Amino acid sequence: EEVNRIVTDRISKYLFCPTDVSVSNLKAVGFDQGDTDIVQVGDVMFDSVLYYREKLGSRSSILAKLPVNKNQFVLTTLHRAENTNDSTRLRNICDALNEVHLKTPVVLPLHPRTKAFVREHNIPLNVNVIEPVGYFDMLTLLDNCGLVMTDSGGLQKESYFSGKFCITLRDETEWTELVDNGFNALAGANRDIIVRLYRENMNKSISGKSRLYGDGNASGKIAEYLLSKLS
């Protein structure tokens, strides 16, 4: 995936970036030295969340199927290979989730690979495990949870778009601006750190904060830019 991304960048004429950090990263490796346009337009993922949130309506009934109350559960996803291929890391994370679940329900749409690894290594997982969910259900869970724990890059941003603090179950993140601005914290696979961050940030509101990923019209700005180049 990373190799494909680098190759695609190298052969592209226009590079549309979601953040100022992304622009700086491209310039740091010389993309501003050739015949390439680097344009900061915001994040199309933010466009998508805003667009589909308006269309949610009654499309999701996921909350009615779960023993949880609004803002009183932790939404968790766990699928990245660095966690799911390492029994020690995964056991530490699951231990933390089990402890959190004693105080606050944890809802975990579980990836098939993670489920298989948990069973293979007999790792206790005593939370609300559910099948993977679709986009509308995930947006509903995001809008109604009190905290997010994930190793997903996309869900880190979607947590921010939904005004929810995110604990990242990794040692690093691509979205450094979320950490720098206090909307996200790196916990790695450290059980004690995960539990501490849960206690400190459950139901912490980050709504009304600065828009780090644009104004929700990145796709429109991309279209306008390309049209201006073709005219």
mmCIF file of N, CA and C in Angstrom, residues 85-201:
data_model
loop_
_atom_site.group_PDB
_atom_site.id
_atom_site.type_symbol
_atom_site.label_atom_id
_atom_site.label_comp_id
_atom_site.label_asym_id
_atom_site.label_seq_id
_atom_site.Cartn_x
_atom_site.Cartn_y
_atom_site.Cartn_z
ATOM 1 N N ASN A 85 -1.303 -9.659 14.639
ATOM 2 C CA ASN A 85 -0.327 -10.711 14.367
ATOM 3 C C ASN A 85 0.662 -10.895 15.513
ATOM 4 N N ASP A 86 0.413 -10.186 16.610
ATOM 5 C CA ASP A 86 1.317 -10.232 17.762
ATOM 6 C C ASP A 86 0.480 -10.584 18.992
ATOM 7 N N SER A 87 0.628 -11.798 19.486
ATOM 8 C CA SER A 87 -0.225 -12.263 20.575
ATOM 9 C C SER A 87 -0.032 -11.455 21.850
ATOM 10 N N THR A 88 1.183 -10.979 22.101
ATOM 11 C CA THR A 88 1.433 -10.201 23.315
ATOM 12 C C THR A 88 0.733 -8.848 23.235
ATOM 13 N N ARG A 89 0.876 -8.162 22.109
ATOM 14 C CA ARG A 89 0.200 -6.878 21.947
ATOM 15 C C ARG A 89 -1.313 -7.050 22.032
ATOM 16 N N LEU A 90 -1.832 -8.033 21.318
ATOM 17 C CA LEU A 90 -3.283 -8.208 21.291
ATOM 18 C C LEU A 90 -3.816 -8.585 22.671
ATOM 19 N N ARG A 91 -3.092 -9.416 23.401
ATOM 20 C CA ARG A 91 -3.524 -9.792 24.745
ATOM 21 C C ARG A 91 -3.541 -8.571 25.669
ATOM 22 N N ASN A 92 -2.533 -7.721 25.561
ATOM 23 C CA ASN A 92 -2.484 -6.521 26.401
ATOM 24 C C ASN A 92 -3.660 -5.595 26.094
ATOM 25 N N ILE A 93 -3.953 -5.416 24.814
ATOM 26 C CA ILE A 93 -5.080 -4.565 24.432
ATOM 27 C C ILE A 93 -6.397 -5.149 24.925
ATOM 28 N N CYS A 94 -6.575 -6.445 24.736
ATOM 29 C CA CYS A 94 -7.812 -7.086 25.183
ATOM 30 C C CYS A 94 -7.952 -7.028 26.697
ATOM 31 N N ASP A 95 -6.851 -7.171 27.420
ATOM 32 C CA ASP A 95 -6.898 -7.035 28.882
ATOM 33 C C ASP A 95 -7.401 -5.649 29.275
ATOM 34 N N ALA A 96 -6.916 -4.635 28.559
ATOM 35 C CA ALA A 96 -7.350 -3.267 28.842
ATOM 36 C C ALA A 96 -8.831 -3.092 28.522
ATOM 37 N N LEU A 97 -9.268 -3.621 27.388
ATOM 38 C CA LEU A 97 -10.676 -3.519 27.015
ATOM 39 C C LEU A 97 -11.570 -4.216 28.029
ATOM 40 N N ASN A 98 -11.129 -5.370 28.500
ATOM 41 C CA ASN A 98 -11.902 -6.094 29.514
ATOM 42 C C ASN A 98 -12.054 -5.271 30.785
ATOM 43 N N GLU A 99 -10.972 -4.590 31.186
ATOM 44 C CA GLU A 99 -11.048 -3.772 32.396
ATOM 45 C C GLU A 99 -11.962 -2.565 32.188
ATOM 46 N N VAL A 100 -11.839 -1.917 31.036
ATOM 47 C CA VAL A 100 -12.715 -0.778 30.744
ATOM 48 C C VAL A 100 -14.174 -1.216 30.754
ATOM 49 N N HIS A 101 -14.441 -2.391 30.204
ATOM 50 C CA HIS A 101 -15.812 -2.896 30.075
ATOM 51 C C HIS A 101 -16.475 -3.115 31.441
ATOM 52 N N LEU A 102 -15.671 -3.316 32.483
ATOM 53 C CA LEU A 102 -16.228 -3.465 33.825
ATOM 54 C C LEU A 102 -16.905 -2.178 34.292
ATOM 55 N N LYS A 103 -16.454 -1.040 33.765
ATOM 56 C CA LYS A 103 -17.005 0.274 34.147
ATOM 57 C C LYS A 103 -17.938 0.843 33.086
ATOM 58 N N THR A 104 -17.528 0.708 31.837
ATOM 59 C CA THR A 104 -18.271 1.286 30.712
ATOM 60 C C THR A 104 -18.348 0.257 29.593
ATOM 61 N N PRO A 105 -19.536 -0.019 29.044
ATOM 62 C CA PRO A 105 -19.639 -1.012 27.974
ATOM 63 C C PRO A 105 -18.723 -0.689 26.794
ATOM 64 N N VAL A 106 -18.048 -1.701 26.312
ATOM 65 C CA VAL A 106 -17.201 -1.591 25.125
ATOM 66 C C VAL A 106 -17.901 -2.307 23.980
ATOM 67 N N VAL A 107 -18.098 -1.599 22.875
ATOM 68 C CA VAL A 107 -18.698 -2.183 21.674
ATOM 69 C C VAL A 107 -17.586 -2.386 20.651
ATOM 70 N N LEU A 108 -17.391 -3.625 20.232
ATOM 71 C CA LEU A 108 -16.271 -3.976 19.366
ATOM 72 C C LEU A 108 -16.754 -4.728 18.122
ATOM 73 N N PRO A 109 -16.968 -4.024 17.002
ATOM 74 C CA PRO A 109 -17.194 -4.734 15.735
ATOM 75 C C PRO A 109 -15.894 -5.428 15.347
ATOM 76 N N LEU A 110 -15.896 -6.749 15.381
ATOM 77 C CA LEU A 110 -14.633 -7.474 15.336
ATOM 78 C C LEU A 110 -14.310 -7.981 13.932
ATOM 79 N N HIS A 111 -13.133 -7.611 13.460
ATOM 80 C CA HIS A 111 -12.644 -8.055 12.161
ATOM 81 C C HIS A 111 -12.436 -9.571 12.189
ATOM 82 N N PRO A 112 -12.795 -10.286 11.106
ATOM 83 C CA PRO A 112 -12.637 -11.753 11.089
ATOM 84 C C PRO A 112 -11.227 -12.221 11.408
ATOM 85 N N ARG A 113 -10.223 -11.507 10.929
ATOM 86 C CA ARG A 113 -8.845 -11.911 11.200
ATOM 87 C C ARG A 113 -8.535 -11.801 12.686
ATOM 88 N N THR A 114 -9.005 -10.711 13.304
ATOM 89 C CA THR A 114 -8.784 -10.537 14.743
ATOM 90 C C THR A 114 -9.515 -11.611 15.521
ATOM 91 N N LYS A 115 -10.746 -11.904 15.134
ATOM 92 C CA LYS A 115 -11.524 -12.933 15.822
ATOM 93 C C LYS A 115 -10.810 -14.285 15.773
ATOM 94 N N ALA A 116 -10.283 -14.628 14.607
ATOM 95 C CA ALA A 116 -9.585 -15.909 14.456
ATOM 96 C C ALA A 116 -8.329 -15.957 15.319
ATOM 97 N N PHE A 117 -7.597 -14.839 15.377
ATOM 98 C CA PHE A 117 -6.359 -14.796 16.155
ATOM 99 C C PHE A 117 -6.666 -14.888 17.653
ATOM 100 N N VAL A 118 -7.728 -14.219 18.088
ATOM 101 C CA VAL A 118 -8.136 -14.284 19.496
ATOM 102 C C VAL A 118 -8.461 -15.718 19.887
ATOM 103 N N ARG A 119 -9.193 -16.411 19.039
ATOM 104 C CA ARG A 119 -9.541 -17.802 19.327
ATOM 105 C C ARG A 119 -8.318 -18.703 19.315
ATOM 106 N N GLU A 120 -7.457 -18.503 18.326
ATOM 107 C CA GLU A 120 -6.272 -19.344 18.191
ATOM 108 C C GLU A 120 -5.379 -19.260 19.418
ATOM 109 N N HIS A 121 -5.273 -18.069 20.002
ATOM 110 C CA HIS A 121 -4.363 -17.869 21.132
ATOM 111 C C HIS A 121 -5.089 -17.818 22.477
ATOM 112 N N ASN A 122 -6.377 -18.168 22.476
ATOM 113 C CA ASN A 122 -7.168 -18.231 23.714
ATOM 114 C C ASN A 122 -7.062 -16.947 24.533
ATOM 115 N N ILE A 123 -7.258 -15.818 23.862
ATOM 116 C CA ILE A 123 -7.169 -14.519 24.528
ATOM 117 C C ILE A 123 -8.549 -14.134 25.055
ATOM 118 N N PRO A 124 -8.692 -13.937 26.361
ATOM 119 C CA PRO A 124 -10.000 -13.542 26.905
ATOM 120 C C PRO A 124 -10.445 -12.193 26.348
ATOM 121 N N LEU A 125 -11.704 -12.131 25.913
ATOM 122 C CA LEU A 125 -12.257 -10.888 25.377
ATOM 123 C C LEU A 125 -13.701 -10.786 25.855
ATOM 124 N N ASN A 126 -13.880 -10.071 26.962
ATOM 125 C CA ASN A 126 -15.184 -10.012 27.620
ATOM 126 C C ASN A 126 -15.835 -8.647 27.422
ATOM 127 N N VAL A 127 -16.157 -8.334 26.163
ATOM 128 C CA VAL A 127 -16.808 -7.069 25.810
ATOM 129 C C VAL A 127 -17.977 -7.386 24.884
ATOM 130 N N ASN A 128 -18.672 -6.354 24.429
ATOM 131 C CA ASN A 128 -19.769 -6.546 23.472
ATOM 132 C C ASN A 128 -19.193 -6.709 22.068
ATOM 133 N N VAL A 129 -18.877 -7.941 21.708
ATOM 134 C CA VAL A 129 -18.345 -8.227 20.376
ATOM 135 C C VAL A 129 -19.509 -8.377 19.403
ATOM 136 N N ILE A 130 -19.460 -7.620 18.301
ATOM 137 C CA ILE A 130 -20.495 -7.714 17.271
ATOM 138 C C ILE A 130 -19.830 -7.939 15.919
ATOM 139 N N GLU A 131 -20.642 -8.292 14.935
ATOM 140 C CA GLU A 131 -20.128 -8.471 13.576
ATOM 141 C C GLU A 131 -19.698 -7.116 13.001
ATOM 142 N N PRO A 132 -18.795 -7.116 12.024
ATOM 143 C CA PRO A 132 -18.438 -5.851 11.363
ATOM 144 C C PRO A 132 -19.684 -5.137 10.861
ATOM 145 N N VAL A 133 -19.656 -3.809 10.909
ATOM 146 C CA VAL A 133 -20.840 -3.018 10.560
ATOM 147 C C VAL A 133 -20.589 -2.189 9.311
ATOM 148 N N GLY A 134 -21.683 -1.775 8.663
ATOM 149 C CA GLY A 134 -21.596 -0.916 7.486
ATOM 150 C C GLY A 134 -21.393 0.539 7.871
ATOM 151 N N TYR A 135 -21.316 1.373 6.855
ATOM 152 C CA TYR A 135 -20.951 2.777 7.066
ATOM 153 C C TYR A 135 -21.997 3.531 7.882
ATOM 154 N N PHE A 136 -23.279 3.320 7.594
ATOM 155 C CA PHE A 136 -24.318 4.033 8.331
ATOM 156 C C PHE A 136 -24.329 3.627 9.800
ATOM 157 N N ASP A 137 -24.162 2.348 10.053
ATOM 158 C CA ASP A 137 -24.103 1.884 11.443
ATOM 159 C C ASP A 137 -22.886 2.457 12.161
ATOM 160 N N MET A 138 -21.761 2.517 11.461
ATOM 161 C CA MET A 138 -20.553 3.056 12.101
ATOM 162 C C MET A 138 -20.722 4.532 12.420
ATOM 163 N N LEU A 139 -21.317 5.298 11.516
ATOM 164 C CA LEU A 139 -21.566 6.712 11.798
ATOM 165 C C LEU A 139 -22.485 6.865 13.008
ATOM 166 N N THR A 140 -23.486 6.003 13.111
ATOM 167 C CA THR A 140 -24.402 6.054 14.252
ATOM 168 C C THR A 140 -23.675 5.735 15.546
ATOM 169 N N LEU A 141 -22.839 4.716 15.527
ATOM 170 C CA LEU A 141 -22.069 4.366 16.723
ATOM 171 C C LEU A 141 -21.128 5.502 17.112
ATOM 172 N N LEU A 142 -20.501 6.116 16.125
ATOM 173 C CA LEU A 142 -19.600 7.231 16.400
ATOM 174 C C LEU A 142 -20.338 8.402 17.037
ATOM 175 N N ASP A 143 -21.487 8.728 16.501
ATOM 176 C CA ASP A 143 -22.234 9.887 16.995
ATOM 177 C C ASP A 143 -22.786 9.664 18.398
ATOM 178 N N ASN A 144 -22.902 8.402 18.813
ATOM 179 C CA ASN A 144 -23.550 8.110 20.091
ATOM 180 C C ASN A 144 -22.630 7.545 21.161
ATOM 181 N N CYS A 145 -21.373 7.308 20.829
ATOM 182 C CA CYS A 145 -20.448 6.771 21.834
ATOM 183 C C CYS A 145 -19.892 7.901 22.705
ATOM 184 N N GLY A 146 -19.178 7.515 23.747
ATOM 185 C CA GLY A 146 -18.555 8.503 24.619
ATOM 186 C C GLY A 146 -17.054 8.590 24.433
ATOM 187 N N LEU A 147 -16.496 7.637 23.665
ATOM 188 C CA LEU A 147 -15.050 7.565 23.474
ATOM 189 C C LEU A 147 -14.787 6.548 22.371
ATOM 190 N N VAL A 148 -13.672 6.749 21.658
ATOM 191 C CA VAL A 148 -13.268 5.809 20.610
ATOM 192 C C VAL A 148 -11.886 5.260 20.927
ATOM 193 N N MET A 149 -11.720 3.945 20.742
ATOM 194 C CA MET A 149 -10.405 3.316 20.797
ATOM 195 C C MET A 149 -10.218 2.551 19.493
ATOM 196 N N THR A 150 -9.127 2.784 18.799
ATOM 197 C CA THR A 150 -8.970 2.161 17.483
ATOM 198 C C THR A 150 -7.514 2.107 17.051
ATOM 199 N N ASP A 151 -7.225 1.203 16.129
ATOM 200 C CA ASP A 151 -5.934 1.227 15.431
ATOM 201 C C ASP A 151 -6.136 1.569 13.952
ATOM 202 N N SER A 152 -7.330 2.048 13.627
ATOM 203 C CA SER A 152 -7.663 2.434 12.252
ATOM 204 C C SER A 152 -7.286 3.880 11.979
ATOM 205 N N GLY A 153 -6.641 4.114 10.851
ATOM 206 C CA GLY A 153 -6.311 5.488 10.476
ATOM 207 C C GLY A 153 -7.548 6.302 10.163
ATOM 208 N N GLY A 154 -8.476 5.711 9.390
ATOM 209 C CA GLY A 154 -9.679 6.438 9.017
ATOM 210 C C GLY A 154 -10.569 6.762 10.197
ATOM 211 N N LEU A 155 -10.725 5.814 11.119
ATOM 212 C CA LEU A 155 -11.607 6.037 12.258
ATOM 213 C C LEU A 155 -11.055 7.102 13.205
ATOM 214 N N GLN A 156 -9.751 7.284 13.226
ATOM 215 C CA GLN A 156 -9.185 8.368 14.035
ATOM 216 C C GLN A 156 -9.739 9.713 13.568
ATOM 217 N N LYS A 157 -9.756 9.905 12.264
ATOM 218 C CA LYS A 157 -10.300 11.159 11.728
ATOM 219 C C LYS A 157 -11.805 11.247 11.912
ATOM 220 N N GLU A 158 -12.504 10.153 11.671
ATOM 221 C CA GLU A 158 -13.960 10.163 11.811
ATOM 222 C C GLU A 158 -14.374 10.431 13.262
ATOM 223 N N SER A 159 -13.561 9.992 14.208
ATOM 224 C CA SER A 159 -13.828 10.307 15.616
ATOM 225 C C SER A 159 -13.788 11.814 15.827
ATOM 226 N N TYR A 160 -12.792 12.444 15.258
ATOM 227 C CA TYR A 160 -12.661 13.895 15.344
ATOM 228 C C TYR A 160 -13.841 14.594 14.681
ATOM 229 N N PHE A 161 -14.252 14.097 13.507
ATOM 230 C CA PHE A 161 -15.388 14.694 12.815
ATOM 231 C C PHE A 161 -16.670 14.583 13.644
ATOM 232 N N SER A 162 -16.747 13.545 14.482
ATOM 233 C CA SER A 162 -17.926 13.335 15.322
ATOM 234 C C SER A 162 -17.782 13.965 16.702
ATOM 235 N N GLY A 163 -16.672 14.647 16.933
ATOM 236 C CA GLY A 163 -16.462 15.328 18.207
ATOM 237 C C GLY A 163 -16.148 14.400 19.358
ATOM 238 N N LYS A 164 -15.515 13.256 19.061
ATOM 239 C CA LYS A 164 -15.200 12.283 20.101
ATOM 240 C C LYS A 164 -13.688 12.114 20.246
ATOM 241 N N PHE A 165 -13.239 12.068 21.488
ATOM 242 C CA PHE A 165 -11.817 11.838 21.739
ATOM 243 C C PHE A 165 -11.456 10.426 21.298
ATOM 244 N N CYS A 166 -10.249 10.263 20.781
ATOM 245 C CA CYS A 166 -9.801 8.961 20.274
ATOM 246 C C CYS A 166 -8.519 8.518 20.967
ATOM 247 N N ILE A 167 -8.520 7.283 21.441
ATOM 248 C CA ILE A 167 -7.308 6.636 21.947
ATOM 249 C C ILE A 167 -6.825 5.704 20.848
ATOM 250 N N THR A 168 -5.628 5.961 20.343
ATOM 251 C CA THR A 168 -5.097 5.181 19.233
ATOM 252 C C THR A 168 -4.249 4.037 19.755
ATOM 253 N N LEU A 169 -4.632 2.828 19.365
ATOM 254 C CA LEU A 169 -3.976 1.611 19.838
ATOM 255 C C LEU A 169 -2.801 1.260 18.934
ATOM 256 N N ARG A 170 -1.937 2.236 18.761
ATOM 257 C CA ARG A 170 -0.738 2.094 17.951
ATOM 258 C C ARG A 170 0.366 2.911 18.592
ATOM 259 N N ASP A 171 1.587 2.707 18.088
ATOM 260 C CA ASP A 171 2.729 3.465 18.599
ATOM 261 C C ASP A 171 2.963 4.748 17.816
ATOM 262 N N GLU A 172 2.260 4.911 16.703
ATOM 263 C CA GLU A 172 2.399 6.107 15.868
ATOM 264 C C GLU A 172 1.101 6.337 15.126
ATOM 265 N N THR A 173 0.971 7.512 14.538
ATOM 266 C CA THR A 173 -0.202 7.818 13.726
ATOM 267 C C THR A 173 0.185 8.698 12.553
ATOM 268 N N GLU A 174 -0.545 8.521 11.445
ATOM 269 C CA GLU A 174 -0.329 9.387 10.283
ATOM 270 C C GLU A 174 -0.906 10.768 10.543
ATOM 271 N N TRP A 175 -1.881 10.851 11.444
ATOM 272 C CA TRP A 175 -2.619 12.093 11.657
ATOM 273 C C TRP A 175 -2.092 12.805 12.897
ATOM 274 N N THR A 176 -0.857 13.261 12.775
ATOM 275 C CA THR A 176 -0.155 13.845 13.914
ATOM 276 C C THR A 176 -0.821 15.110 14.438
ATOM 277 N N GLU A 177 -1.558 15.823 13.565
ATOM 278 C CA GLU A 177 -2.206 17.056 14.010
ATOM 279 C C GLU A 177 -3.286 16.770 15.067
ATOM 280 N N LEU A 178 -3.880 15.588 15.036
ATOM 281 C CA LEU A 178 -4.872 15.245 16.051
ATOM 282 C C LEU A 178 -4.232 15.098 17.420
ATOM 283 N N VAL A 179 -3.058 14.491 17.458
ATOM 284 C CA VAL A 179 -2.322 14.347 18.716
ATOM 285 C C VAL A 179 -1.799 15.706 19.176
ATOM 286 N N ASP A 180 -1.232 16.460 18.245
ATOM 287 C CA ASP A 180 -0.658 17.763 18.589
ATOM 288 C C ASP A 180 -1.696 18.721 19.167
ATOM 289 N N ASN A 181 -2.959 18.580 18.738
ATOM 290 C CA ASN A 181 -4.020 19.475 19.199
ATOM 291 C C ASN A 181 -4.840 18.902 20.346
ATOM 292 N N GLY A 182 -4.434 17.748 20.854
ATOM 293 C CA GLY A 182 -5.084 17.197 22.031
ATOM 294 C C GLY A 182 -6.393 16.482 21.792
ATOM 295 N N PHE A 183 -6.636 16.021 20.553
ATOM 296 C CA PHE A 183 -7.878 15.325 20.235
ATOM 297 C C PHE A 183 -7.687 13.814 20.168
ATOM 298 N N ASN A 184 -6.454 13.382 20.286
ATOM 299 C CA ASN A 184 -6.101 11.982 20.097
ATOM 300 C C ASN A 184 -4.876 11.700 20.965
ATOM 301 N N ALA A 185 -4.774 10.487 21.488
ATOM 302 C CA ALA A 185 -3.607 10.109 22.282
ATOM 303 C C ALA A 185 -3.130 8.724 21.869
ATOM 304 N N LEU A 186 -1.832 8.558 21.751
ATOM 305 C CA LEU A 186 -1.242 7.273 21.401
ATOM 306 C C LEU A 186 -1.067 6.422 22.651
ATOM 307 N N ALA A 187 -1.621 5.209 22.614
ATOM 308 C CA ALA A 187 -1.503 4.307 23.766
ATOM 309 C C ALA A 187 -0.691 3.076 23.448
ATOM 310 N N GLY A 188 -0.406 2.837 22.167
ATOM 311 C CA GLY A 188 0.280 1.611 21.807
ATOM 312 C C GLY A 188 -0.549 0.412 22.235
ATOM 313 N N ALA A 189 0.147 -0.607 22.760
ATOM 314 C CA ALA A 189 -0.537 -1.783 23.284
ATOM 315 C C ALA A 189 -0.309 -1.896 24.786
ATOM 316 N N ASN A 190 -0.118 -0.752 25.423
ATOM 317 C CA ASN A 190 0.170 -0.719 26.855
ATOM 318 C C ASN A 190 -1.135 -0.703 27.652
ATOM 319 N N ARG A 191 -1.397 -1.765 28.367
ATOM 320 C CA ARG A 191 -2.659 -1.910 29.096
ATOM 321 C C ARG A 191 -2.898 -0.756 30.055
ATOM 322 N N ASP A 192 -1.908 -0.402 30.830
ATOM 323 C CA ASP A 192 -2.077 0.635 31.846
ATOM 324 C C ASP A 192 -2.346 2.000 31.215
ATOM 325 N N ILE A 193 -1.656 2.295 30.120
ATOM 326 C CA ILE A 193 -1.855 3.578 29.446
ATOM 327 C C ILE A 193 -3.251 3.643 28.836
ATOM 328 N N ILE A 194 -3.700 2.553 28.234
ATOM 329 C CA ILE A 194 -5.042 2.523 27.641
ATOM 330 C C ILE A 194 -6.096 2.805 28.699
ATOM 331 N N VAL A 195 -5.988 2.130 29.839
ATOM 332 C CA VAL A 195 -6.976 2.300 30.909
ATOM 333 C C VAL A 195 -6.915 3.711 31.477
ATOM 334 N N ARG A 196 -5.710 4.241 31.647
ATOM 335 C CA ARG A 196 -5.576 5.606 32.175
ATOM 336 C C ARG A 196 -6.183 6.625 31.225
ATOM 337 N N LEU A 197 -5.902 6.486 29.947
ATOM 338 C CA LEU A 197 -6.449 7.430 28.977
ATOM 339 C C LEU A 197 -7.974 7.333 28.904
ATOM 340 N N TYR A 198 -8.507 6.135 29.066
ATOM 341 C CA TYR A 198 -9.969 5.988 29.123
ATOM 342 C C TYR A 198 -10.531 6.772 30.299
ATOM 343 N N ARG A 199 -9.931 6.636 31.457
ATOM 344 C CA ARG A 199 -10.435 7.327 32.642
ATOM 345 C C ARG A 199 -10.353 8.846 32.490
ATOM 346 N N GLU A 200 -9.312 9.315 31.816
ATOM 347 C CA GLU A 200 -9.107 10.752 31.670
ATOM 348 C C GLU A 200 -9.988 11.383 30.585
ATOM 349 N N ASN A 201 -10.431 10.578 29.613
ATOM 350 C CA ASN A 201 -11.045 11.181 28.429
ATOM 351 C C ASN A 201 -12.444 10.684 28.082
#
